[in-house]
PDB file of C-alpha atoms and ligand atoms in Angstrom:
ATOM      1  CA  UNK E 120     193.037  40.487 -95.122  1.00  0.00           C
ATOM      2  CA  UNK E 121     192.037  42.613 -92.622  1.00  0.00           C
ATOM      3  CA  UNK E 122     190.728  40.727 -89.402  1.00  0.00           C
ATOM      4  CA  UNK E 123     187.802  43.265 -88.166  1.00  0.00           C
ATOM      5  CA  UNK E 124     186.716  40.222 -85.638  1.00  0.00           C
ATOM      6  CA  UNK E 125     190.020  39.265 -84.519  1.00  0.00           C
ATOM      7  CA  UNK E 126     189.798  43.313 -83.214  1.00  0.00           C
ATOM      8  CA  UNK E 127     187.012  42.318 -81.164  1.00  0.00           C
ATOM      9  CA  UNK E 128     188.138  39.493 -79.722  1.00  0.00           C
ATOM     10  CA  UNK E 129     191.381  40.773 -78.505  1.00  0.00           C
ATOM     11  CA  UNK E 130     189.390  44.002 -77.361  1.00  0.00           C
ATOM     12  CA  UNK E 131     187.419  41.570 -75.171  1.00  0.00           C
ATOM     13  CA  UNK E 132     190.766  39.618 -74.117  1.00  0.00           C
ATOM     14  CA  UNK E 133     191.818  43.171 -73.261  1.00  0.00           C
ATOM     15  CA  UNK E 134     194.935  42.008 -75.198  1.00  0.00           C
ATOM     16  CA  UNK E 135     196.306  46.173 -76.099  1.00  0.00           C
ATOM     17  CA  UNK E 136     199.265  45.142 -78.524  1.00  0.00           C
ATOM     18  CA  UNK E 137     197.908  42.751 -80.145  1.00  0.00           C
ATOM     19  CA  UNK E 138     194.363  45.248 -80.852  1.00  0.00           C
ATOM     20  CA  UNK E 139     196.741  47.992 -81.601  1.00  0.00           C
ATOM     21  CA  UNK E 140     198.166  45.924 -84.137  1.00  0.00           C
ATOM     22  CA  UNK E 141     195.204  44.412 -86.104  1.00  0.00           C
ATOM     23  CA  UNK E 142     193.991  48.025 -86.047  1.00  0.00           C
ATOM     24  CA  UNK E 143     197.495  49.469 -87.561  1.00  0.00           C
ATOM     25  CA  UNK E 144     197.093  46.337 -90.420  1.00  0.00           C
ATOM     26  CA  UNK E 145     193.268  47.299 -91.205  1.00  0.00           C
ATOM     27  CA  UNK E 146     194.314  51.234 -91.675  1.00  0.00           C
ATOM     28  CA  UNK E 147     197.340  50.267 -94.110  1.00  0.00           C
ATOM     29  CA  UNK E 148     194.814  47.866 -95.951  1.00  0.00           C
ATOM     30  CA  UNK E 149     192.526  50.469 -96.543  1.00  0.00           C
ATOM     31  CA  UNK E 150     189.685  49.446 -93.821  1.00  0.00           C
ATOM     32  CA  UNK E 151     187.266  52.635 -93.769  1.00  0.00           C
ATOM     33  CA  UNK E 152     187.960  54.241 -89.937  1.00  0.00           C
ATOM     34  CA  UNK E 153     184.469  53.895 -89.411  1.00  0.00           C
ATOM     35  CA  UNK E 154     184.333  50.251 -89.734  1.00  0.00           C
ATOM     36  CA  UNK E 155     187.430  49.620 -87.790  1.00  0.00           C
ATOM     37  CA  UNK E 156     185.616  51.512 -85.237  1.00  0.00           C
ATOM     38  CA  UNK E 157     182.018  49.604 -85.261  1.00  0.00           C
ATOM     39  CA  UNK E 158     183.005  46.499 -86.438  1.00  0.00           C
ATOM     40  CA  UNK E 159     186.057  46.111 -84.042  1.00  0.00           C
ATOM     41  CA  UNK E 160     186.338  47.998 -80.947  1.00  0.00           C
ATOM     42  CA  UNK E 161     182.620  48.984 -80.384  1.00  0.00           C
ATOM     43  CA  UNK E 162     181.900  45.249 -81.367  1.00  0.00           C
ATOM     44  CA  UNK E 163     184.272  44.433 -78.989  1.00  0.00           C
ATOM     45  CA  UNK E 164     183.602  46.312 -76.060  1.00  0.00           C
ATOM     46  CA  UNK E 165     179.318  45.555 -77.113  1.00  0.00           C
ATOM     47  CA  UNK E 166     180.613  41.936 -75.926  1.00  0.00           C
ATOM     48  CA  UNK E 167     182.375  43.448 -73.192  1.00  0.00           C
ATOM     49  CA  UNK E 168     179.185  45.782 -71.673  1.00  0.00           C
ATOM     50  CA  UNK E 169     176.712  42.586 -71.648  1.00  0.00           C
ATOM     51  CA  UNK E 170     179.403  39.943 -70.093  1.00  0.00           C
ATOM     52  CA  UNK E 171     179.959  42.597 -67.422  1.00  0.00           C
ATOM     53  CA  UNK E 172     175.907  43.003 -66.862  1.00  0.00           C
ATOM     54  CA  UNK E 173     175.523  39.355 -66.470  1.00  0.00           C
ATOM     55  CA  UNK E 174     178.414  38.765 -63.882  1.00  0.00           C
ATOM     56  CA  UNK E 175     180.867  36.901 -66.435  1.00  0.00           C
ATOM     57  CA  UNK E 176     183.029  39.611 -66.032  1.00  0.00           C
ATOM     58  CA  UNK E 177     184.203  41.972 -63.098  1.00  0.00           C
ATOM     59  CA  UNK E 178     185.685  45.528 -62.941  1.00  0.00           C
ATOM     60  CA  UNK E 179     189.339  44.196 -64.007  1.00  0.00           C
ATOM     61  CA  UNK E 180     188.616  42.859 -67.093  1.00  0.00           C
ATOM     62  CA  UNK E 181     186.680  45.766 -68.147  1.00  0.00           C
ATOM     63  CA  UNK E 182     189.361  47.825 -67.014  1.00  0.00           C
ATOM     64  CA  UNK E 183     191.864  45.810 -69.675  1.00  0.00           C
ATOM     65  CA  UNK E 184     188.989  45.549 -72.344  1.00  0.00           C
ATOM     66  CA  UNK E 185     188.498  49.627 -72.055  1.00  0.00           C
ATOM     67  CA  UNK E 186     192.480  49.631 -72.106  1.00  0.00           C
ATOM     68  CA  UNK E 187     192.808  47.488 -75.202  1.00  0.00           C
ATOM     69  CA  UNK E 188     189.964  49.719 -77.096  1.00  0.00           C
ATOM     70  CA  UNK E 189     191.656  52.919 -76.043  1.00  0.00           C
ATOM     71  CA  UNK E 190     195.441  51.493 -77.954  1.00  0.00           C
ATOM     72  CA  UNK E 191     193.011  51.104 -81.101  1.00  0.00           C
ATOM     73  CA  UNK E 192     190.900  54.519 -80.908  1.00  0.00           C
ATOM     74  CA  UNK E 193     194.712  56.149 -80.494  1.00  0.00           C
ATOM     75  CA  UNK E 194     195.446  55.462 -84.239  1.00  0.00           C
ATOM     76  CA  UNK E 195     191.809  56.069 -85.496  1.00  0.00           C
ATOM     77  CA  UNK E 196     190.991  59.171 -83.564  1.00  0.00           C
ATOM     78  CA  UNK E 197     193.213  61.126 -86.395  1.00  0.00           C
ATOM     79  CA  UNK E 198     191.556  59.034 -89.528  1.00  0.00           C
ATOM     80  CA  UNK E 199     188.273  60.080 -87.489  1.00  0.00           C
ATOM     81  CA  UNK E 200     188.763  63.080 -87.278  1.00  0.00           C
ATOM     82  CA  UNK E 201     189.638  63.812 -91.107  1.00  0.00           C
ATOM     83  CA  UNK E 202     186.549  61.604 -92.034  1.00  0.00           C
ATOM     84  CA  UNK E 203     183.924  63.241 -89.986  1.00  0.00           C
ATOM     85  CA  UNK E 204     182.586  60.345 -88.833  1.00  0.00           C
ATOM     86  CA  UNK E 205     180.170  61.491 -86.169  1.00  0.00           C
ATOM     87  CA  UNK E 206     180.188  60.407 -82.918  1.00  0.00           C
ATOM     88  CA  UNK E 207     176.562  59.143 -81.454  1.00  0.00           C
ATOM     89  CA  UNK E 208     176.365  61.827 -79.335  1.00  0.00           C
ATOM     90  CA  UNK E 209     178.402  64.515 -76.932  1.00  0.00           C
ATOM     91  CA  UNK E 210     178.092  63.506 -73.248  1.00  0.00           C
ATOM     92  CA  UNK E 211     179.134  65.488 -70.770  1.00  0.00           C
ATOM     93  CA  UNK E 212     179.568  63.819 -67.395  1.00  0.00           C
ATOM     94  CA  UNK E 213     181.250  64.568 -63.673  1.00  0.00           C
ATOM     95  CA  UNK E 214     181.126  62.811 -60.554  1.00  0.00           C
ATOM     96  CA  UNK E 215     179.219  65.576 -58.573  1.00  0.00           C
ATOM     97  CA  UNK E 216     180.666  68.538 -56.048  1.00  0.00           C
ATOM     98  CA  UNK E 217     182.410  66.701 -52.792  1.00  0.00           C
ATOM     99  CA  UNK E 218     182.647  63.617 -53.954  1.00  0.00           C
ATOM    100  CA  UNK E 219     186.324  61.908 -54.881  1.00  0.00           C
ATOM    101  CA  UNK E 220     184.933  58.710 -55.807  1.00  0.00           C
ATOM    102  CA  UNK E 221     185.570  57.837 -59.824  1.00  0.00           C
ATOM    103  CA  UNK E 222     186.283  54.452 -60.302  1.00  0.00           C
ATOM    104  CA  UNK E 223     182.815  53.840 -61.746  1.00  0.00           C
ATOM    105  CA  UNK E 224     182.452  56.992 -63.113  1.00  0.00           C
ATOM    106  CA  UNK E 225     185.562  55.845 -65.247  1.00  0.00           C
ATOM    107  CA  UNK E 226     184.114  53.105 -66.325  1.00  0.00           C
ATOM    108  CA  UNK E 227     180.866  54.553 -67.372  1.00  0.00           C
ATOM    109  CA  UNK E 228     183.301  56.905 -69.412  1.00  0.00           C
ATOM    110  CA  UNK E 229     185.178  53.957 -71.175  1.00  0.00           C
ATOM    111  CA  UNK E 230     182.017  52.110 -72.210  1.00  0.00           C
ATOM    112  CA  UNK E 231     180.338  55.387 -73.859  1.00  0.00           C
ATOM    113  CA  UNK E 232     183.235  55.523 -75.788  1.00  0.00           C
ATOM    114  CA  UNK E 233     183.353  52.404 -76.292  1.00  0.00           C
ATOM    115  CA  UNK E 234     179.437  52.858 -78.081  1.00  0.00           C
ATOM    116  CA  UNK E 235     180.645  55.966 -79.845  1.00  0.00           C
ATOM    117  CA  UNK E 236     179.340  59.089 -77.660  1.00  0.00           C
ATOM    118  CA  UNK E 237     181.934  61.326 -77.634  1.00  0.00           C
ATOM    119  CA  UNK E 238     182.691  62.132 -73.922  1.00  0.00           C
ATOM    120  CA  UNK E 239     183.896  65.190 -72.578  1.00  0.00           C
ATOM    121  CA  UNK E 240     185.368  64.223 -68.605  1.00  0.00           C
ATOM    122  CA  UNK E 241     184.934  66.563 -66.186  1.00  0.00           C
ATOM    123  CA  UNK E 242     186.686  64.691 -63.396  1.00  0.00           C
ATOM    124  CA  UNK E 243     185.419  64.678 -59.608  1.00  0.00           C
ATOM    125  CA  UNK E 244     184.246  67.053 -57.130  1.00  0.00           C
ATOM    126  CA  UNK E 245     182.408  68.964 -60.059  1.00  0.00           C
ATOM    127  CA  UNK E 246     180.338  71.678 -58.756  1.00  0.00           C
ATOM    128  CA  UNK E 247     177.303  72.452 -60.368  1.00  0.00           C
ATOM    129  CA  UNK E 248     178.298  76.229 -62.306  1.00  0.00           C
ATOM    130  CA  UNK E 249     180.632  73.558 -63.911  1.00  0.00           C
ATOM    131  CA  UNK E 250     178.208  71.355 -65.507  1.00  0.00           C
ATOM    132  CA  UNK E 251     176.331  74.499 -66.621  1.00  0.00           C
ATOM    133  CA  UNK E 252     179.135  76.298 -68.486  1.00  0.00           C
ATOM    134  CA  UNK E 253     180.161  73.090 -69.917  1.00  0.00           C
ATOM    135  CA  UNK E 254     176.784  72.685 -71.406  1.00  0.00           C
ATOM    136  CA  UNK E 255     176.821  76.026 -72.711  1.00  0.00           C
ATOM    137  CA  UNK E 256     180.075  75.741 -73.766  1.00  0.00           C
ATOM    138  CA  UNK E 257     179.901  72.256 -75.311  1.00  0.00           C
ATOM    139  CA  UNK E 258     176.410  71.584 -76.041  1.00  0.00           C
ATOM    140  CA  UNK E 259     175.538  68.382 -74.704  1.00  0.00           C
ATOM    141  CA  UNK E 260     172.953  66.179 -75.523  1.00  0.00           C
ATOM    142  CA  UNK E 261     173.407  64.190 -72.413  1.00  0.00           C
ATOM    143  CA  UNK E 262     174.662  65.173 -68.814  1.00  0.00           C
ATOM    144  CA  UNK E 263     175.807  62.589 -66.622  1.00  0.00           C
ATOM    145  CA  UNK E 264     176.165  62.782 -62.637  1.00  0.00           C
ATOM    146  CA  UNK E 265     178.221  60.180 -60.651  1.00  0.00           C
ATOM    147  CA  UNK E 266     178.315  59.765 -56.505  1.00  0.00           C
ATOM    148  CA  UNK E 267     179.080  57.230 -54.455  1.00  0.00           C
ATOM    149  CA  UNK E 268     178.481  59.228 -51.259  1.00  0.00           C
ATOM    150  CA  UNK E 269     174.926  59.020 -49.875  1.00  0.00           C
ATOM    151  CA  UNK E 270     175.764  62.828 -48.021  1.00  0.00           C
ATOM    152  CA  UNK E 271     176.954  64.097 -51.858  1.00  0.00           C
ATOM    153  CA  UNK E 272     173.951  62.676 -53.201  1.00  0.00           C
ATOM    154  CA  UNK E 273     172.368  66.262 -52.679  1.00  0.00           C
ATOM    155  CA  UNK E 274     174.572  67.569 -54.871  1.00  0.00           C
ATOM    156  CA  UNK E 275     172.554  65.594 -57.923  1.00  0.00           C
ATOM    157  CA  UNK E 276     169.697  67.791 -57.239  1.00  0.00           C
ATOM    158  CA  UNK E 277     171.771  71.055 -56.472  1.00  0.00           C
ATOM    159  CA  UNK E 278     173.030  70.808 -60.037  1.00  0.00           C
ATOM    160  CA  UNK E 279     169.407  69.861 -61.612  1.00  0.00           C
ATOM    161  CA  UNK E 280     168.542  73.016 -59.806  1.00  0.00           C
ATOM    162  CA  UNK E 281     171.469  74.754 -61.136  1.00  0.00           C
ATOM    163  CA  UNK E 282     170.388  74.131 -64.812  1.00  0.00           C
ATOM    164  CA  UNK E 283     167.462  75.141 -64.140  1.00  0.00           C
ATOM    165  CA  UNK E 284     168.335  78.401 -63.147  1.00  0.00           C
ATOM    166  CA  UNK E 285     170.479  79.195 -65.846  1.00  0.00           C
ATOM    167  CA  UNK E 286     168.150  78.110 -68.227  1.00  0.00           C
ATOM    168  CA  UNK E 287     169.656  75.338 -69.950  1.00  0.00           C
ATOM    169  CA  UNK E 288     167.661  72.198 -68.411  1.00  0.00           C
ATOM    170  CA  UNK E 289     165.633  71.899 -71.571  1.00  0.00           C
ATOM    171  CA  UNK E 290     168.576  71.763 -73.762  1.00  0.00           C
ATOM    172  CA  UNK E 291     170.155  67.938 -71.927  1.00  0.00           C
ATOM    173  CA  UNK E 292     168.732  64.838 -70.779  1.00  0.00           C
ATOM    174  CA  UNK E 293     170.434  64.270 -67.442  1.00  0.00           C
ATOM    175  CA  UNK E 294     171.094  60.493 -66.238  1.00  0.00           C
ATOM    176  CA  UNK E 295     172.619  59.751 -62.765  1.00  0.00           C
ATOM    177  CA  UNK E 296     174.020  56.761 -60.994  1.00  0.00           C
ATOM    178  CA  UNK E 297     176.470  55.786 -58.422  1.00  0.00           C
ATOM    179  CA  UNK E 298     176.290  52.827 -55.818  1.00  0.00           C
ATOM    180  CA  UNK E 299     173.779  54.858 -52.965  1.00  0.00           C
ATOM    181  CA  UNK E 300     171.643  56.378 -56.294  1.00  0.00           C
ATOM    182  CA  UNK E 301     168.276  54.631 -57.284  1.00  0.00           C
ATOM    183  CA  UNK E 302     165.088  54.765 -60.237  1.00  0.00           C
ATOM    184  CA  UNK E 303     163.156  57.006 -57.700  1.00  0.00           C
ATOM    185  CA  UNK E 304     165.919  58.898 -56.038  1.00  0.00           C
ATOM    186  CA  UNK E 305     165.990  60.053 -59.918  1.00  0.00           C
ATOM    187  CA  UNK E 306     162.649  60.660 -60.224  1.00  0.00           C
ATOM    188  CA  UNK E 307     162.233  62.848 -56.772  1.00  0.00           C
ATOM    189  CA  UNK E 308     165.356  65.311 -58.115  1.00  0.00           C
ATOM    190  CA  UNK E 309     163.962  64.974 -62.139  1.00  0.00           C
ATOM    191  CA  UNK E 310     166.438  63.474 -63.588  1.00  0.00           C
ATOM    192  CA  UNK E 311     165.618  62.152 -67.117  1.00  0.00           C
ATOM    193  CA  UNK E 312     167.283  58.515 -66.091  1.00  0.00           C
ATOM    194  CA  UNK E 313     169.093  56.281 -63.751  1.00  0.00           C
ATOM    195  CA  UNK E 314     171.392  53.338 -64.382  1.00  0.00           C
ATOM    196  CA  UNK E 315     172.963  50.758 -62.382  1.00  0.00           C
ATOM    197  CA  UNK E 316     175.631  50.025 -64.091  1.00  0.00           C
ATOM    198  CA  UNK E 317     178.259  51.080 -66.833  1.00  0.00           C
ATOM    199  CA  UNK E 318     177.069  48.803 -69.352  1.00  0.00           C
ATOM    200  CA  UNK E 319     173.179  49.712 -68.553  1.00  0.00           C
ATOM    201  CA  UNK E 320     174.287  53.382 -68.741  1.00  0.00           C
ATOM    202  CA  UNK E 321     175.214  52.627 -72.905  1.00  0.00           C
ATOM    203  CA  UNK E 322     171.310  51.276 -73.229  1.00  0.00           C
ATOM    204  CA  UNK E 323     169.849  54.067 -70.642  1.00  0.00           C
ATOM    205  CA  UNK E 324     171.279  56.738 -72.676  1.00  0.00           C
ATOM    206  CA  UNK E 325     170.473  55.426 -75.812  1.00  0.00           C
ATOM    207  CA  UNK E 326     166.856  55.232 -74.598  1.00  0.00           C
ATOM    208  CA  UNK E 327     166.936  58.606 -73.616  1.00  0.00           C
ATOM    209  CA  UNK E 328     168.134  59.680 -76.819  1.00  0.00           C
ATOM    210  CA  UNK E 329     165.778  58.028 -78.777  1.00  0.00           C
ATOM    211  CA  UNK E 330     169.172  55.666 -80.509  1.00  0.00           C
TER     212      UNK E 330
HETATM  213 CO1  LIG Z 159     185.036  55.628 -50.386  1.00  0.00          CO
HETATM  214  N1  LIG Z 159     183.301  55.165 -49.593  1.00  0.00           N
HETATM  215  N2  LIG Z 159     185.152  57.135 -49.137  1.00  0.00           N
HETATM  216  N3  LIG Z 159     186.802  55.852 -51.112  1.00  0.00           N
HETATM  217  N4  LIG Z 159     184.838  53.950 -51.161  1.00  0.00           N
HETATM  218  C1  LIG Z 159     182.578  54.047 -50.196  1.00  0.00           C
HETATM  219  C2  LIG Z 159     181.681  54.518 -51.332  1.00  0.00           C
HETATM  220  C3  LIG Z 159     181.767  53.429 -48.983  1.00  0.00           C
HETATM  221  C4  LIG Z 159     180.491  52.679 -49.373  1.00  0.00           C
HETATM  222  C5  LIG Z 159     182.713  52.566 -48.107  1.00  0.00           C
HETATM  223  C6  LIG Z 159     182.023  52.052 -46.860  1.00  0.00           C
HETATM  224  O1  LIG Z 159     181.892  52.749 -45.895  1.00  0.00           O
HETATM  225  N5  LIG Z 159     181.598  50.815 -46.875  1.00  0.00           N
HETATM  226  C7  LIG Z 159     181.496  54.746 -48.155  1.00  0.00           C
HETATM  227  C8  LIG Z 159     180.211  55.497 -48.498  1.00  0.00           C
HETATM  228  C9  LIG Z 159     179.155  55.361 -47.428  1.00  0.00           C
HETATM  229  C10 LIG Z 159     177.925  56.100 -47.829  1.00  0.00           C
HETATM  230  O2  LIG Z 159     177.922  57.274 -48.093  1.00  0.00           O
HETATM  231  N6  LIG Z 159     176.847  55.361 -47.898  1.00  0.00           N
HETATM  232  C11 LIG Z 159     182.751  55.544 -48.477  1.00  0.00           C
HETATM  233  C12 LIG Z 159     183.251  56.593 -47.662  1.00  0.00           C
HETATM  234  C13 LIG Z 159     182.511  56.856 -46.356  1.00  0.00           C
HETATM  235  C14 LIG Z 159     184.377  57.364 -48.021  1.00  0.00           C
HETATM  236  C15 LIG Z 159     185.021  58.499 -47.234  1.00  0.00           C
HETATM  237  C16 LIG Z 159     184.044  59.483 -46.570  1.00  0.00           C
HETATM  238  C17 LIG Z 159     185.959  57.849 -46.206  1.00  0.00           C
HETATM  239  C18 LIG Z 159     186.609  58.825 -45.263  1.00  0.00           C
HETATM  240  O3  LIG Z 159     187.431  59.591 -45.662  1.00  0.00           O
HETATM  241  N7  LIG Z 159     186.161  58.763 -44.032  1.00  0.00           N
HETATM  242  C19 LIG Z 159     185.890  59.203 -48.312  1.00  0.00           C
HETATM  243  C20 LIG Z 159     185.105  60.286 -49.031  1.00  0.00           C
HETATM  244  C21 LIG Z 159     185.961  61.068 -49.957  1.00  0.00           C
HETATM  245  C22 LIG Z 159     185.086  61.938 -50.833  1.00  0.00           C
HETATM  246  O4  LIG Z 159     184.606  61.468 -51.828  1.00  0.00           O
HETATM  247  N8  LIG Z 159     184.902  63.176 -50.448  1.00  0.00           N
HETATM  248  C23 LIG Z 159     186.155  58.056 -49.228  1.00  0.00           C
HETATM  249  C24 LIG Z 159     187.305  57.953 -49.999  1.00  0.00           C
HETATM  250  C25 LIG Z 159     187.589  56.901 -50.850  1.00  0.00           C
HETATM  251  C26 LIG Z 159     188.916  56.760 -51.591  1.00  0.00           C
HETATM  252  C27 LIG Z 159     189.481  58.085 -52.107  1.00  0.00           C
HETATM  253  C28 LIG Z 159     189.923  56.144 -50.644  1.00  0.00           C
HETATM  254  C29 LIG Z 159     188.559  55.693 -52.698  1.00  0.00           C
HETATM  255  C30 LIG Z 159     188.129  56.325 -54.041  1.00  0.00           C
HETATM  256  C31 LIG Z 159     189.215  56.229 -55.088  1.00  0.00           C
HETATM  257  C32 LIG Z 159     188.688  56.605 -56.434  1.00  0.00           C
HETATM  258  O5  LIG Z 159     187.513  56.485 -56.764  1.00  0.00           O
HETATM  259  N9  LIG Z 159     189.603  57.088 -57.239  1.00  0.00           N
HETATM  260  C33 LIG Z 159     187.330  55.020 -52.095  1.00  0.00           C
HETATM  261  C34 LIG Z 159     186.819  53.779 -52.531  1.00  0.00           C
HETATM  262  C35 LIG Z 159     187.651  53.045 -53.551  1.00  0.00           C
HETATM  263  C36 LIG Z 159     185.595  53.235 -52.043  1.00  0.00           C
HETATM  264  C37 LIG Z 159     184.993  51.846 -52.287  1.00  0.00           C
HETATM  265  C38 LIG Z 159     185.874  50.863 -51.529  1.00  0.00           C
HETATM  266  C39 LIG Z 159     184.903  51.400 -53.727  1.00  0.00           C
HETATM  267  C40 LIG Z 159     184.141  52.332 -54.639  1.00  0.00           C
HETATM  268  C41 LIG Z 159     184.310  51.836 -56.054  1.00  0.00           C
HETATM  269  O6  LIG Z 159     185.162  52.328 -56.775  1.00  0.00           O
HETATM  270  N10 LIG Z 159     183.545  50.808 -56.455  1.00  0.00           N
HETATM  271  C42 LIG Z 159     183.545  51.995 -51.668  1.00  0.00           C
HETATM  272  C43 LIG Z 159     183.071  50.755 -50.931  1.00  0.00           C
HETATM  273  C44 LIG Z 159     182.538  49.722 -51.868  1.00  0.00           C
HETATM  274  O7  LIG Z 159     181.824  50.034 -52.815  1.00  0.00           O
HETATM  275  N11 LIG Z 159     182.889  48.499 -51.619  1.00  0.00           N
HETATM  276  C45 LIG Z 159     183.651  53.250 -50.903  1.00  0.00           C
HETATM  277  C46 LIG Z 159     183.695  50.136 -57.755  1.00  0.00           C
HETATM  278  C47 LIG Z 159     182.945  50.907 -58.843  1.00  0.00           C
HETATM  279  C48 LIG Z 159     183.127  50.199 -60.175  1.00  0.00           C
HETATM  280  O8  LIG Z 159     181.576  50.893 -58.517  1.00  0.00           O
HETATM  281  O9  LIG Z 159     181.516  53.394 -58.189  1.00  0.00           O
HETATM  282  O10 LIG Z 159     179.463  51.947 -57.680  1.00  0.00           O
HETATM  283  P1  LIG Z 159     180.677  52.221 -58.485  1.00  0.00           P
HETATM  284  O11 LIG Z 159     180.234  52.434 -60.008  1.00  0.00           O
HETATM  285  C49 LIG Z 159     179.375  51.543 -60.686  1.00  0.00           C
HETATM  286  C50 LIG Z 159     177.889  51.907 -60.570  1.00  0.00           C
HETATM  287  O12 LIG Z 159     177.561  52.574 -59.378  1.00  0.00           O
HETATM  288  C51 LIG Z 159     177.606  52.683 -61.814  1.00  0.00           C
HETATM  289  O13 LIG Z 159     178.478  52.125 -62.772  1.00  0.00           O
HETATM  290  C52 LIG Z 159     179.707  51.748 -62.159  1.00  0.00           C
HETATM  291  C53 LIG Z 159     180.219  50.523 -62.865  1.00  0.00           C
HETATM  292  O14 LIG Z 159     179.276  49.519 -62.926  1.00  0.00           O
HETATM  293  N12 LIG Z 159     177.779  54.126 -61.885  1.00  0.00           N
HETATM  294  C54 LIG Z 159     177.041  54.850 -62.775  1.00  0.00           C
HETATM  295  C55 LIG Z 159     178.621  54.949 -61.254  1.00  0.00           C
HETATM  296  N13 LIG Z 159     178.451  56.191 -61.690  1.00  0.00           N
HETATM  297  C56 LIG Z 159     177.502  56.168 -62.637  1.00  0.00           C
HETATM  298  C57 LIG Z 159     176.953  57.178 -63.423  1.00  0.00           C
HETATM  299  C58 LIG Z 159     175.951  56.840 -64.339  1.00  0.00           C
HETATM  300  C59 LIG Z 159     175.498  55.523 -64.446  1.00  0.00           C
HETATM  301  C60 LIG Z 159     176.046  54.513 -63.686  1.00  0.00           C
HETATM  302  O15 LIG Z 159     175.365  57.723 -65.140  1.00  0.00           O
HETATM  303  C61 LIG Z 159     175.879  59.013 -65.235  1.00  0.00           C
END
């Protein structure tokens, strides 16, 4: 029978082959794509996003967790994709212009997926007329800004300004985080939210999007 749980807990062992495998078993048994999905890797990588806010785990093991889901959403995204199952939400995010840093940005990508958004990457050193055509191109619900540079910092509220100008501000609700970024550095540029963390940044956005 298939083992839905035993997806989970090799998700949060970050153990890839052995994921990839229970997944493979639940497909030819008939498992629904959606439940493989929710009640396997996004249970799995749920356990994953509170160990990691409580300290019981560290970057690495979220690193092999995100690995181990990504081996498992390789043979569903096709069954997804014929099913229609509808991701949570589009989220477009970018660590912002001059800055190189993604590590955490990463990681804020692997647990959205993880909850379901679908996330559309678009890498470092993004400059703002990049986040703007993306939104117009994509339609967003949520923007997301990463920087780990307190001098690139700026470049938050350059690209707030940015969709402002073109118009398209109203449209996205914009969160932002990084290691120098804080609650009211958020609230001086008018971003919609601010999260510490990769984990916190599943439960911000959720917030913001009324989930
Ligand atoms: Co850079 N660097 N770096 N660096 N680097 C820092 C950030 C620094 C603090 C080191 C130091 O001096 N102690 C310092 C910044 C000082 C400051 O501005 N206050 C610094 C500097 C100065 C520089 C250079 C200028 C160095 C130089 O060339 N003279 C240069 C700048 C390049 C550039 O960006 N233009 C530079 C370069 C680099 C490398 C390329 C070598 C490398 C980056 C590799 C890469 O990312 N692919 C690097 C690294 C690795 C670091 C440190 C060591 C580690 C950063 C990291 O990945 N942390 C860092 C020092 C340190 O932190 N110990 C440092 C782990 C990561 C998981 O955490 O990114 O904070 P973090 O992400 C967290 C949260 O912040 C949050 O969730 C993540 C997971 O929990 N989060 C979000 C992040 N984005 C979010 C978005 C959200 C929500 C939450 O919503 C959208």
């Amino acid at each position: 029978m298939a083992d839905l749980q035993g997806i989970a807990e090799n998700v949060i062992k970050g153990n890839a082959p052995e994921v990839e495998r229970l997944v493979r078993e639940a497909i030819d048994e008939g498992v629904s794509a959606a439940d493989i999905l929710n009640e396997g890797l996004v249970a799995g990588m749920n356990v994953v996003g509170d160990k990691f806010k409580k300290n019981e785990f560290y970057v690495p093991e979220v690193l092999i967790a995100a690995r181990a889901m990504k081996a498992g959403m390789a043979l569903l995204r096709p069954l997804l994709a014929e099913t229609e199952v509808k991701p949570v939400a589009k989220f477009v995010i970018g660590t912002v212009k001059g800055d190189l840093h993604d590590i955490g940005k990463n990681l804020v990508v692997m647990m959205m997926e993880g909850a379901g958004f679908q996330v559309i990457d678009l890498g470092i050193d993004v400059p703002p007329e990049k986040f703007v055509e993306s939104i117009k191109a994509e339609s967003p619900e949520l923007v997301g800004m990463s920087a780990l540079l307190t001098t690139t910092m700026i470049s938050m509220k350059e690209t707030i300004e940015a969709l402002n100008r073109a118009g398209v501000r109203d449209k996205v609700k914009v969160m932002i985080g990084g290691a120098p970024v804080t609650q009211d550095y958020a609230e001086e540029i008018g971003a919609d939210g601010y999260a510490p963390d990769a984990a916190s940044a599943v439960d911000k956005a959720k917030e913001l999007l009324g989930l």
